[in-house]
Coordinates of C-alpha atoms in Angstrom, one line a residue:
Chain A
X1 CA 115.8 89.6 85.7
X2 CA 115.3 90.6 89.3
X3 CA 116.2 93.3 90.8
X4 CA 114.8 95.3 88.1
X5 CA 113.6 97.8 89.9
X6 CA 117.2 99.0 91.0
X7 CA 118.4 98.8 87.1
X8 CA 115.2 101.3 86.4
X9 CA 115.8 103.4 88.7
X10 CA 119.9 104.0 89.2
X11 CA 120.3 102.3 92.1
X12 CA 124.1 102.3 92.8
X13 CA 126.4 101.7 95.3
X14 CA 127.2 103.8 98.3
X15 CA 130.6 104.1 99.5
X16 CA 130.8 103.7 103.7
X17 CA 130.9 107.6 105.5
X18 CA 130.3 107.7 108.9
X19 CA 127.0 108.0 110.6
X20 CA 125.7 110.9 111.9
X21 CA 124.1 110.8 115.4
X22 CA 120.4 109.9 115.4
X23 CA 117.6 112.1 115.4
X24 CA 114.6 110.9 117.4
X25 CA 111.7 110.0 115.0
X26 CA 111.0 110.7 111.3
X27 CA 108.9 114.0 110.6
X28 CA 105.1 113.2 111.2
X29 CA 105.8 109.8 112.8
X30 CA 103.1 109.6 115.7
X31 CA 104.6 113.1 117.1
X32 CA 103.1 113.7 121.0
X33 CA 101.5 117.2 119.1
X34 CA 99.6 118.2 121.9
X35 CA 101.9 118.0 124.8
X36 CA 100.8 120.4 127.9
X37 CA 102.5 121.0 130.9
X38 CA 101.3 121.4 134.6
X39 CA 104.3 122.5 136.3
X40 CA 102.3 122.6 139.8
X41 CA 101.4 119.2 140.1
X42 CA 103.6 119.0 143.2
X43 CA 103.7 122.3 144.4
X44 CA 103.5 126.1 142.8
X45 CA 106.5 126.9 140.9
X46 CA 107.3 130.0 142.7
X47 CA 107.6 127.4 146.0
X48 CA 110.4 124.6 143.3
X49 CA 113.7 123.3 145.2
X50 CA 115.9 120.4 145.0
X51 CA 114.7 117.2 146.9
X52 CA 116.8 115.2 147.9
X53 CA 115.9 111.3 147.3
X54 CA 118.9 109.8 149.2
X55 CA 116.8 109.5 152.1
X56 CA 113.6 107.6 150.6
X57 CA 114.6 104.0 150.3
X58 CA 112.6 101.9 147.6
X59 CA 110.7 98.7 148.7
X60 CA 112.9 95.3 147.8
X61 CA 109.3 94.9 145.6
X62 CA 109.3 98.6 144.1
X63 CA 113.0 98.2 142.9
X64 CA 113.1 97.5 139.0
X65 CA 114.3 93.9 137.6
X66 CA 113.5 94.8 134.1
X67 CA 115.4 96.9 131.4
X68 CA 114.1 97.8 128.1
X69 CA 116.0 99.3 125.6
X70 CA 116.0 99.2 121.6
X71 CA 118.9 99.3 119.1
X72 CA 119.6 100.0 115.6
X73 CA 122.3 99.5 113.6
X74 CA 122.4 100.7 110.0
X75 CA 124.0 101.9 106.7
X76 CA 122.6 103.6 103.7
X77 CA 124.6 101.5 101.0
X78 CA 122.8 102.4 97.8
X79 CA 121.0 105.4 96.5
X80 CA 118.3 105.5 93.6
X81 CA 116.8 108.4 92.0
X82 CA 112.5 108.4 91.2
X83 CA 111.5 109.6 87.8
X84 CA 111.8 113.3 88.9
X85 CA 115.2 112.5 89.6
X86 CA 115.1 113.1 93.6
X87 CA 117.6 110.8 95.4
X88 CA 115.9 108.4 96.7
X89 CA 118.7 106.2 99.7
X90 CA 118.6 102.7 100.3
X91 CA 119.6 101.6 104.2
X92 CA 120.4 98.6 105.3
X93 CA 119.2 98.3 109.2
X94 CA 119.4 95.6 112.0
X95 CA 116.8 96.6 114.8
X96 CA 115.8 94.8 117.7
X97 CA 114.4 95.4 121.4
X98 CA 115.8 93.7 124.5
X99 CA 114.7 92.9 127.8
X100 CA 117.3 92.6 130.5
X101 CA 116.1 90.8 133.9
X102 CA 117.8 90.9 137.3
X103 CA 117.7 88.3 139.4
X104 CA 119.5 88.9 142.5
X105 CA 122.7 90.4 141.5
X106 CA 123.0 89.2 138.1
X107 CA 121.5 90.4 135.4
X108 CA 120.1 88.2 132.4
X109 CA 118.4 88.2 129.1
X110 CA 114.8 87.7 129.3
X111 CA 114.0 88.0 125.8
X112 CA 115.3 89.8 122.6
X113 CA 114.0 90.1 119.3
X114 CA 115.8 91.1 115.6
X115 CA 114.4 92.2 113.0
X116 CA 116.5 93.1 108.8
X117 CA 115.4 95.8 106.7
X118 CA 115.8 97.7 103.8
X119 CA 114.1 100.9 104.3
X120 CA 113.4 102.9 101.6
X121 CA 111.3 106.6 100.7
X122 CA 108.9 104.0 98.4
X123 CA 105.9 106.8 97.8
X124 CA 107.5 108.6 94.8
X125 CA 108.1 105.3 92.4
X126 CA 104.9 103.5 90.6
X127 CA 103.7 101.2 93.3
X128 CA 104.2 98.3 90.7
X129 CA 108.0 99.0 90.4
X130 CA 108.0 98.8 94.6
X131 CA 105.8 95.8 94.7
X132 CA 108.4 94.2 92.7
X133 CA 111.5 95.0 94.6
X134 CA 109.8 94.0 97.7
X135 CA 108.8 90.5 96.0
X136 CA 112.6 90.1 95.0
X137 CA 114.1 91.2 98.2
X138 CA 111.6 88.9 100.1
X139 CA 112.8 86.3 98.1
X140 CA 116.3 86.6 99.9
X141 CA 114.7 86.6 102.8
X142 CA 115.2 90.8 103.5
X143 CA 112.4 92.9 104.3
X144 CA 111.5 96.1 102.6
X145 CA 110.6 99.0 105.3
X146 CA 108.8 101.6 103.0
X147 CA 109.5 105.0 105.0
X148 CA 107.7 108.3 104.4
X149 CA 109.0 111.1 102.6
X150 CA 109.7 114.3 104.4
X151 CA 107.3 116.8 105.0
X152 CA 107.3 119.7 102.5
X153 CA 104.2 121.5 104.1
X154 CA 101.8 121.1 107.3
X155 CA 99.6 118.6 105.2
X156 CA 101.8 117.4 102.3
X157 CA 104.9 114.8 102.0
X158 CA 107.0 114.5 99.0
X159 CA 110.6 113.2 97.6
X160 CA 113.0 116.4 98.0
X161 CA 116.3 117.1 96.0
X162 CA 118.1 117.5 99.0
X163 CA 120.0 113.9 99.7
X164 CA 121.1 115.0 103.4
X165 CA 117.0 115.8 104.3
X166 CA 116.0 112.4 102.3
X167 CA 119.0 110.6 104.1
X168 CA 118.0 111.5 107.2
X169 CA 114.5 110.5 106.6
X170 CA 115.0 107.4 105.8
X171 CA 117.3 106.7 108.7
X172 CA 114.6 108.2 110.9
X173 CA 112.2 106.2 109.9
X174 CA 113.6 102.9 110.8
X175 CA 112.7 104.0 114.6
X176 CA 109.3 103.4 115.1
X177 CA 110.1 99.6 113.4
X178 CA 112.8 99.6 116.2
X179 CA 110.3 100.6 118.5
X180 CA 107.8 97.9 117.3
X181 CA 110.0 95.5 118.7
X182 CA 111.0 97.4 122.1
X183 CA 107.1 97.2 122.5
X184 CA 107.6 93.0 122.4
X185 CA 110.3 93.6 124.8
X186 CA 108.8 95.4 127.0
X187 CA 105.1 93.1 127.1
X188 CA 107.2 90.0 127.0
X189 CA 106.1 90.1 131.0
X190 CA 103.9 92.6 132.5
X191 CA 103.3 93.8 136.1
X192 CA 106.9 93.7 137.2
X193 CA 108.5 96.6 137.6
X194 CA 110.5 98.0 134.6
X195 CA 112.3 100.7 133.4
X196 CA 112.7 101.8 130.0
X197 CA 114.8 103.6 127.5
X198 CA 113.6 106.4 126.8
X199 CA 109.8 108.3 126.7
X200 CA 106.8 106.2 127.4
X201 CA 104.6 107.5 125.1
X202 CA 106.1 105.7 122.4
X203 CA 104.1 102.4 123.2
X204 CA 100.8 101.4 122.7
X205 CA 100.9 99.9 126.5
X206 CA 98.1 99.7 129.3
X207 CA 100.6 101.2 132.1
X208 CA 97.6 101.5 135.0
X209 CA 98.4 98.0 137.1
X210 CA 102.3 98.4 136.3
X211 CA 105.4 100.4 137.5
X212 CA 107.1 101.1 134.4
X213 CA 109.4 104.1 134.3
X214 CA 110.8 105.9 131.2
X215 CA 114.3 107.2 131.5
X216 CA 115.2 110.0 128.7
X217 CA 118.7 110.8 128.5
X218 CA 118.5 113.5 125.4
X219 CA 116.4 116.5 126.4
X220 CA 114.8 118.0 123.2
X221 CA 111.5 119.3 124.8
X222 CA 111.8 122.1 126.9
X223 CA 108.5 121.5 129.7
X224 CA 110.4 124.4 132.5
X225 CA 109.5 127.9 132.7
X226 CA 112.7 130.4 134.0
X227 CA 111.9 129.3 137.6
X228 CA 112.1 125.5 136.9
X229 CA 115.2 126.0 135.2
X230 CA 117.0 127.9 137.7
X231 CA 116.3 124.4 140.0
X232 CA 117.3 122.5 137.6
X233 CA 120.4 124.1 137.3
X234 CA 120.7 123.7 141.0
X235 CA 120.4 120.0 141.4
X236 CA 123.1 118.1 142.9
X237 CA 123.5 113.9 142.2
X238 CA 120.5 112.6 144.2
X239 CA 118.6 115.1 143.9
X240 CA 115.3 116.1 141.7
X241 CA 112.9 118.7 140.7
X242 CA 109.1 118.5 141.3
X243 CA 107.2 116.5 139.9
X244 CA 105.0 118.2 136.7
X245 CA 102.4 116.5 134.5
X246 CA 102.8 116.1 130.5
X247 CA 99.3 115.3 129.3
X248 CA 99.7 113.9 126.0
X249 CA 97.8 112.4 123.2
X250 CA 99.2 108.8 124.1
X251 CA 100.7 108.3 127.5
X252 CA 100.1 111.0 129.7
X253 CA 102.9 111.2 132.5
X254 CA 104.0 112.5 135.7
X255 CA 107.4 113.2 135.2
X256 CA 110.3 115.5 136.5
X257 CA 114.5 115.7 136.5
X258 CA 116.6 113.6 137.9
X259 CA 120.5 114.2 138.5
X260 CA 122.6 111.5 138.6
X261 CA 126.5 112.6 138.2
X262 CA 128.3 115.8 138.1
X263 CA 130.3 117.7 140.3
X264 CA 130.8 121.5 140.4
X265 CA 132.9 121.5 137.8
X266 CA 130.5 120.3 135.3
X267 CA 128.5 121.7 132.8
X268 CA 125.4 122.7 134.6
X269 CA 123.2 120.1 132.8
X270 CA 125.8 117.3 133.3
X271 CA 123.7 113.9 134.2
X272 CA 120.4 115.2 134.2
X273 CA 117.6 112.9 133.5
X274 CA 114.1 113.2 132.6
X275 CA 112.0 110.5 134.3
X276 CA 108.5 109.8 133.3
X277 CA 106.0 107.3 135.0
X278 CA 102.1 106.8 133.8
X279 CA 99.9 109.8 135.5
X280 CA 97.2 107.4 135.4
X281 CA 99.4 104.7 138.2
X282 CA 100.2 107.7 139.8
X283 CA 96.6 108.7 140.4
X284 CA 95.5 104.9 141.1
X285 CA 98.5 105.2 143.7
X286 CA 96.6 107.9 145.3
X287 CA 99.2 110.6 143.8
X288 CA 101.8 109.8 146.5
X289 CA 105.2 112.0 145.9
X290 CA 107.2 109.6 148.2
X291 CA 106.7 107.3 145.6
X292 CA 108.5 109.5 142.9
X293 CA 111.3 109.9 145.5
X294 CA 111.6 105.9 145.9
X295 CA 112.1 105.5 142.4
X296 CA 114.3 108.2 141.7
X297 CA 116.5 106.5 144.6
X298 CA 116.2 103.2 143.1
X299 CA 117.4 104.8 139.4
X300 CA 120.0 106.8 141.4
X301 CA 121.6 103.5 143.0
X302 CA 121.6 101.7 139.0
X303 CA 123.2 104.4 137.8
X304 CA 126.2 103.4 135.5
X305 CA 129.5 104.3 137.2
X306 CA 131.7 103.3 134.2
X307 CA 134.3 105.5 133.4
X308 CA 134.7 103.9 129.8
X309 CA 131.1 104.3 128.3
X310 CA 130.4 108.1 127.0
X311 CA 127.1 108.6 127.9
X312 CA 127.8 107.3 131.6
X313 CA 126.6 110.3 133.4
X314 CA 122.9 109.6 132.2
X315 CA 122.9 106.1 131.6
X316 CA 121.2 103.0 134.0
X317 CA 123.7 100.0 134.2
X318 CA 121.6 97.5 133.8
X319 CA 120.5 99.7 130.4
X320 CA 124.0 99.6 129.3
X321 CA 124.3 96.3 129.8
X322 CA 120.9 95.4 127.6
X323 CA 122.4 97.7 124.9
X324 CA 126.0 95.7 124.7
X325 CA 123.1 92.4 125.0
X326 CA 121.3 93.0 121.9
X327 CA 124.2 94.1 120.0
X328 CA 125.9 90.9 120.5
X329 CA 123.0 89.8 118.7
X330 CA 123.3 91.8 115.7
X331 CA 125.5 90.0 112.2
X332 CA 128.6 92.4 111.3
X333 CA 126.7 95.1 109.2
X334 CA 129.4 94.7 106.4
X335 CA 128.8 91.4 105.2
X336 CA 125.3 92.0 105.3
X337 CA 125.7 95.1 102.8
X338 CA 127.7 92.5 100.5
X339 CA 125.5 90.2 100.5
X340 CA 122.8 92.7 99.4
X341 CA 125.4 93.9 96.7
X342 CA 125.6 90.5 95.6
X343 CA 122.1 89.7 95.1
X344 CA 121.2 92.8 93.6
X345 CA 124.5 92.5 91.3
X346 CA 124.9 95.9 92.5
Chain B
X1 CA 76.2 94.6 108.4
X2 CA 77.6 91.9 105.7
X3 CA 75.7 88.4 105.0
X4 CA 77.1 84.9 104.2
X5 CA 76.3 85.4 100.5
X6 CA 78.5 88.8 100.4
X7 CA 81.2 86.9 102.1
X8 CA 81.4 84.0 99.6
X9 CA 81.2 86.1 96.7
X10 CA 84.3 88.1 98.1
X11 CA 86.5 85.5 98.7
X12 CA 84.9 83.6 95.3
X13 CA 86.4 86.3 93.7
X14 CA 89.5 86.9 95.5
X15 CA 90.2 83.1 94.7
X16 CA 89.3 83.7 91.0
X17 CA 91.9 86.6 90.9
X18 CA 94.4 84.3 92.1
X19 CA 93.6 81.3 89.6
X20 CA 93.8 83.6 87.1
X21 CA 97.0 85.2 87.6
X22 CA 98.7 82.2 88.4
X23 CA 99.8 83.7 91.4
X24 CA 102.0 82.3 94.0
X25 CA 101.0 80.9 97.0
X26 CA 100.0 83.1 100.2
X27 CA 103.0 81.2 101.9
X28 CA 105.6 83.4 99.4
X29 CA 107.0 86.0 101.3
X30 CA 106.2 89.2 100.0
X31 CA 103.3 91.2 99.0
X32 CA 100.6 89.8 97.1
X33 CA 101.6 90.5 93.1
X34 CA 98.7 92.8 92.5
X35 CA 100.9 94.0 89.4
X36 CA 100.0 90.3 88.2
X37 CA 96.3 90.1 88.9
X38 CA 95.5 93.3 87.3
X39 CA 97.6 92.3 84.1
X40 CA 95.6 88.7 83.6
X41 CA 92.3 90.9 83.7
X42 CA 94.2 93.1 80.7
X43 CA 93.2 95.6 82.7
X44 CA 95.3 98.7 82.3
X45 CA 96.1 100.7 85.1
X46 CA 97.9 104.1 85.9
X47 CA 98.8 106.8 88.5
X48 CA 97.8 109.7 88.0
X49 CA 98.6 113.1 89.6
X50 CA 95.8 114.9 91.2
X51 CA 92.9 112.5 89.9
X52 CA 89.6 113.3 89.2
X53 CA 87.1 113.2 85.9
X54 CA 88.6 115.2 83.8
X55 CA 92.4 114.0 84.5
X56 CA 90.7 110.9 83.4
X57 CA 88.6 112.4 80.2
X58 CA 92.7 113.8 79.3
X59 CA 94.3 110.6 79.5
X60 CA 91.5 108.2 78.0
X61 CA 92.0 111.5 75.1
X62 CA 95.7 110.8 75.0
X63 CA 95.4 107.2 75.0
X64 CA 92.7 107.2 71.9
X65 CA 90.1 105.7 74.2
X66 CA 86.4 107.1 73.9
X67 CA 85.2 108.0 77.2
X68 CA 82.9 107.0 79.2
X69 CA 79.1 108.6 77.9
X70 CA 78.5 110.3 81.2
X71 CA 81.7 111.4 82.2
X72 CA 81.3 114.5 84.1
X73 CA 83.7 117.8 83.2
X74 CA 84.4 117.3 87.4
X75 CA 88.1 118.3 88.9
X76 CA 86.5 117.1 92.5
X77 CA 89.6 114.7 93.8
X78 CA 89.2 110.7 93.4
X79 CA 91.6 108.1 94.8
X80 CA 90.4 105.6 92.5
X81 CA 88.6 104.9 89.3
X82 CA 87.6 102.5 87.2
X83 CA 86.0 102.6 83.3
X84 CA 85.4 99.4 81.4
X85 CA 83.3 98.4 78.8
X86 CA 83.5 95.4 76.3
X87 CA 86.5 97.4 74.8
X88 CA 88.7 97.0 78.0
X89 CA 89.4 98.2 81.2
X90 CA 90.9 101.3 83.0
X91 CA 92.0 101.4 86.4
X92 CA 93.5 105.0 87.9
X93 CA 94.6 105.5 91.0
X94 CA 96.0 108.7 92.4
X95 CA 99.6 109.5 92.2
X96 CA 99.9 112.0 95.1
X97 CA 98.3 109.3 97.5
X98 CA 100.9 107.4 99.7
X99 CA 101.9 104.2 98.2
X100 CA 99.9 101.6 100.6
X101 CA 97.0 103.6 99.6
X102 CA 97.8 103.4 96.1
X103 CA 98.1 99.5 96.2
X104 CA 94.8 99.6 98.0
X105 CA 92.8 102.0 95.7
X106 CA 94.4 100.1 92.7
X107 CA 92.8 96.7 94.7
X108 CA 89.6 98.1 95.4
X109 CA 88.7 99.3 91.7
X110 CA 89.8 95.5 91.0
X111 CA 87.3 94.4 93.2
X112 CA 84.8 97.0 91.0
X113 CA 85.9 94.9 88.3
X114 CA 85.2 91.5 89.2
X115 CA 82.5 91.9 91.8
X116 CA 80.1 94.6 89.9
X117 CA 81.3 94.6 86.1
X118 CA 79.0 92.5 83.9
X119 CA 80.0 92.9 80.8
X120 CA 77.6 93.1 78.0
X121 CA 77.0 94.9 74.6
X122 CA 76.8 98.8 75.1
X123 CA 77.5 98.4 78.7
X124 CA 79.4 100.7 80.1
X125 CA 80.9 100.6 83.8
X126 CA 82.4 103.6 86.1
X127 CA 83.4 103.8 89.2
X128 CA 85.1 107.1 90.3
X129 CA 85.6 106.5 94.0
X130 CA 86.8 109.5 96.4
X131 CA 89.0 109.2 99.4
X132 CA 86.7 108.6 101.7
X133 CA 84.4 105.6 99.9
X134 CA 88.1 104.1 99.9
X135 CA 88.5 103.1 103.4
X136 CA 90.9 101.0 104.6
X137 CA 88.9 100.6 107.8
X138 CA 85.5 99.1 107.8
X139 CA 83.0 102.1 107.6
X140 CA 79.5 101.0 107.8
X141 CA 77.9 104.1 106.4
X142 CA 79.2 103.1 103.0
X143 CA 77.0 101.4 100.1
X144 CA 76.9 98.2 99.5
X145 CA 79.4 98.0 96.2
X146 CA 82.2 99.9 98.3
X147 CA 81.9 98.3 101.1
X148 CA 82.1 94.9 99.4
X149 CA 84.8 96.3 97.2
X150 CA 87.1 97.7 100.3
X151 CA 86.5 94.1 101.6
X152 CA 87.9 92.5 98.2
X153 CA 90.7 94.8 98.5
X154 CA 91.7 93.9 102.2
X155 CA 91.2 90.0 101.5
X156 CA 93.1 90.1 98.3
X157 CA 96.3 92.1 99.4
X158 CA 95.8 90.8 103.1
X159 CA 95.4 87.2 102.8
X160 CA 94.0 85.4 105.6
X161 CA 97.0 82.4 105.1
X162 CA 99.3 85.1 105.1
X163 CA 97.8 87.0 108.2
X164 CA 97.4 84.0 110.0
X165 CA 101.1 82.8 109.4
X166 CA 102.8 85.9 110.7
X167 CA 100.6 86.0 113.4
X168 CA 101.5 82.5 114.6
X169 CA 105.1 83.5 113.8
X170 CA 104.8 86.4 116.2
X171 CA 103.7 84.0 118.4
X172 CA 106.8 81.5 118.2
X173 CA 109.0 84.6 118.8
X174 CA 106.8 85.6 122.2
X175 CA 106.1 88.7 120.5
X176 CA 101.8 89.3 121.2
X177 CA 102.7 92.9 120.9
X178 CA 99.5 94.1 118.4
X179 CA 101.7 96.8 117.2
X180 CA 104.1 94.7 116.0
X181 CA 101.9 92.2 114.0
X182 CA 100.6 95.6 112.3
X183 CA 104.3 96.3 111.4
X184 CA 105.1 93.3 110.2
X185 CA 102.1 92.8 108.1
X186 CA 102.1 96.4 106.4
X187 CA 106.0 95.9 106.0
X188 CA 105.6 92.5 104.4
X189 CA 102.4 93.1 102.6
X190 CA 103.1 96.7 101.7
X191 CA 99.7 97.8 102.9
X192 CA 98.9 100.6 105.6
X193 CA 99.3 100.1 109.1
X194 CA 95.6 101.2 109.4
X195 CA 94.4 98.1 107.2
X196 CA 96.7 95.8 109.0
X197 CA 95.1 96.5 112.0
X198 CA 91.6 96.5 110.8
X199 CA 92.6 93.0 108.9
X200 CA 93.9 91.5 112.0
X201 CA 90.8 92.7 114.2
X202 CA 88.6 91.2 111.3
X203 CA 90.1 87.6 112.0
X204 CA 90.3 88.1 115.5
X205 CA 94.1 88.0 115.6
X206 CA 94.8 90.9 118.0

């Protein structure tokens, strides 16, 4: 019978509950460990005020026509439990990346691809029993995406009883197969200028010909010392901090804070951005600041000014608009999750 | 460096898994059926936790099975081994490795068994290998046998048909993105993303 390896191991259904907001990346997946910060690159930090980019107006040829972003859609429908009895979630994910092309004042899709998986914590269960379920799943045409397990120690993964910790792993690590395909977007056509969704590091990309620009709209790193904070704090829309250098292992970057919305009744970190561009086009550029001020203008004019989208206040229009693209894409997650109930015979 | 002769014998006996097993296609979606190929050797396999010789003297114990002559009383950790004799076969892989790994550990002591196992009256064949003569990566510095065994592995759970037709696929789609081609391949093939990449640099894909 197929779909043994569900009857083996418990697999049962999962009744719908809302998803939870996404963390970025599963533990231990290609983490930017050795991040360092030079907070002088543009001047001392004792000398750090708001510039104002309103002035510095972007070359027609330095504004950006393309827009990257990734999305994933999912739901954990079944759960499992390994010999040791750990529960073990199955999730049922749509991913794809997008590229989104202006060409004068309309915007386009340039390519977009999709991509249907199960993902599953696969390392606790007898690789045969895995092998097996992958074969039968394939056979319907779905993917198995064998995730991780969490980390239980600096140098050691394992299954965990706790179902929100194995949950959440399992969602997480889905991303960097949803980033996999941002990647295609992204290199579908090199050397124009682009802008992305989120950090740059991420790819595997040779940046030093090309202006591409990674917008982050969720702050978890803090790179500021007291001083840098009290600018930030300071910004008003149009206005940025100075430009510091993240050396990491992947894509070192020049990047600094960008404020696009808020008033002074806002919270003080209200549409902050953090922008990153390639230190290494940066140095090729011959390290020129007016650059950075060009395309913080340029982001500052695409900002979205929809007062129905949530995350507005950080967002890039033409990035909303690739979001609402791909999602068009995606089938109605629902029937999907049937359809995997009714060829498992869950 | 790795001759013609090597080569042939690989994929000679990568095909003769195959034929013997009965096993699908390499158009079949999915990962190759290892489970199969190791069963129509009656080979026995099994994960075991924290591997090494005398994990393995405990379970052949268990199991009734006389171990091997010259089995040393060693807890040094192995990712695979492999004990066979006119009597049957053996193949352990380590439970605490990821599960890629395990696939290719399992693979590679395979590739023990039908490239270096001649089976013979009193003979008498082990293989404990550690992590690192497992390499999922080419690694030059390694003997002959594991090197020619780590090559077995990657031809047998990477097949070239299969490589080649999700690389072409990729293509279709506009998507020359390397990184993508490794996910697809370790997704689809349940191998690592490491020996995905070193497959598709071995036939020149990416």
């Amino acid at each position: 019978m197929s779909f043994e390896f569900l009857r083996e191991f418990g697999g049962r259904r999962l009744g719908q509950a809302p998803d939870q907001p996404l963390m970025m990346g599963a533990d231990g997946d290609e983490p930017e460990v050795d991040d360092r910060v030079d907070l002088a690159l543009e001047c001392p930090t004792d000398e750090w005020q708001p510039i104002d980019v309103t002035p510095f107006q972007p070359a027609p040829e330095e504004m950006p026509t393309r827009f990257i972003d990734g999305c994933y859609e999912g739901e954990t429908l079944a759960w499992l439990q390994d010999r040791e009895g750990h529960p073990i979630p199955l999730r049922l994910a749509q991913i794809g990346g997008v590229c989104i092309r202006s060409v004068g004042r309309t915007l386009g899709r340039e390519t977009a691809i999709l991509d249907r998986v199960v993902a599953m914590i696969a390392d606790p269960f007898p690789w045969e029993a895995v092998e097996s379920f992958a074969t039968d799943l394939a056979a319907h045409g779905i993917r198995l995406l064998p995730v991780s397990p969490p980390k239980i120690s600096e140098d050691r993964r394992a299954a965990v009883f706790d179902f929100q910790r194995m949950h959440e792993q399992t969602r997480n690590g889905v991303i960097p197969a949803m980033e996999a395909l941002e990647e295609v977007a992204l290199c579908h056509t090199m050397g124009v200028p682009t802008v992305v969704d989120g950090r740059l590091g991420r790819f595997r990309c040779d940046f030093d010909d090309w202006d591409v620009v990674g917008v982050i709209k969720r702050q978890q790193e803090n790179y500021l010392d007291a001083a840098g904070w009290r600018v930030l704090y300071r910004l008003q829309p149009g206005e940025r901090t100075p430009a510091f250098e993240v050396r990491s292992k992947e894509t070192p970057v020049v990047s600094w804070y960008l404020k696009l919305a808020g008033d002074h009744h806002s919270l003080p970190n209200w549409g902050v951005v953090r922008v990153e561009y390639p230190l290494t086009r940066f140095q090729r550029l011959g390290r020129e600041f007016a650059k950075i001020n060009r395309i913080s203008h340029a982001l500052f004019q695409i900002r979205s000014r929809r007062a129905s989208y949530s995350r507005t206040p950080v967002s890039m229009e033409p990035i909303v608009r690739a979001e609402e693209s791909l999602k068009s894409l995606f089938a109605p997650l629902r029937p999907l999750c049937h359809h995997f109930y009714r060829v498992t015979n869950l | 460096m790795t001759d013609v002769s090597e080569s042939e014998r690989i994929a000679e006996a990568v095909r003769r898994a195959m034929a013997t097993a009965e096993a699908p296609a390499a158009k079949s979606p999915g990962p190759v059926p290892l489970r199969e190929l190791i069963a129509a050797f009656d080979l026995i396999h099994d994960e075991v936790p924290g591997l090494n010789c005398r994990q393995v003297a405990r379970w052949l114990e268990r199991a009734g099975v006389p171990p091997p002559r010259d089995l040393p009383d060693d807890d040094g950790p192995l990712a695979g081994y492999l004990f066979a004799n006119n009597r049957g076969a053996y193949i352990f892989v380590n439970k605490d490795d990821a599960l890629p790994r395990r696939r290719f550990s399992a693979a590679h002591e395979l590739g023990h068994y039908l490239l270096h196992f001649e089976p013979g009256e009193e003979v008498e064949f082990v293989q404990g290998d550690e992590q690192e003569m497992i390499a999922e990566e080419p690694e030059e510095a390694l003997g002959v046998m594991e090197r020619e065994a780590n090559r077995f592995a990657a031809e047998l759970l990477m097949p070239e048909a299969t490589c080649r037709r999700l690389h072409r696929e990729a293509r279709e789609q506009h998507a020359h993105s390397p990184r993508y081609l490794e996910h697809r391949i370790a997704g689809e093939l349940l191998v690592s993303r490491e020996a995905a990449r070193w497959r598709l640099r071995s036939l020149k894909l990416i």
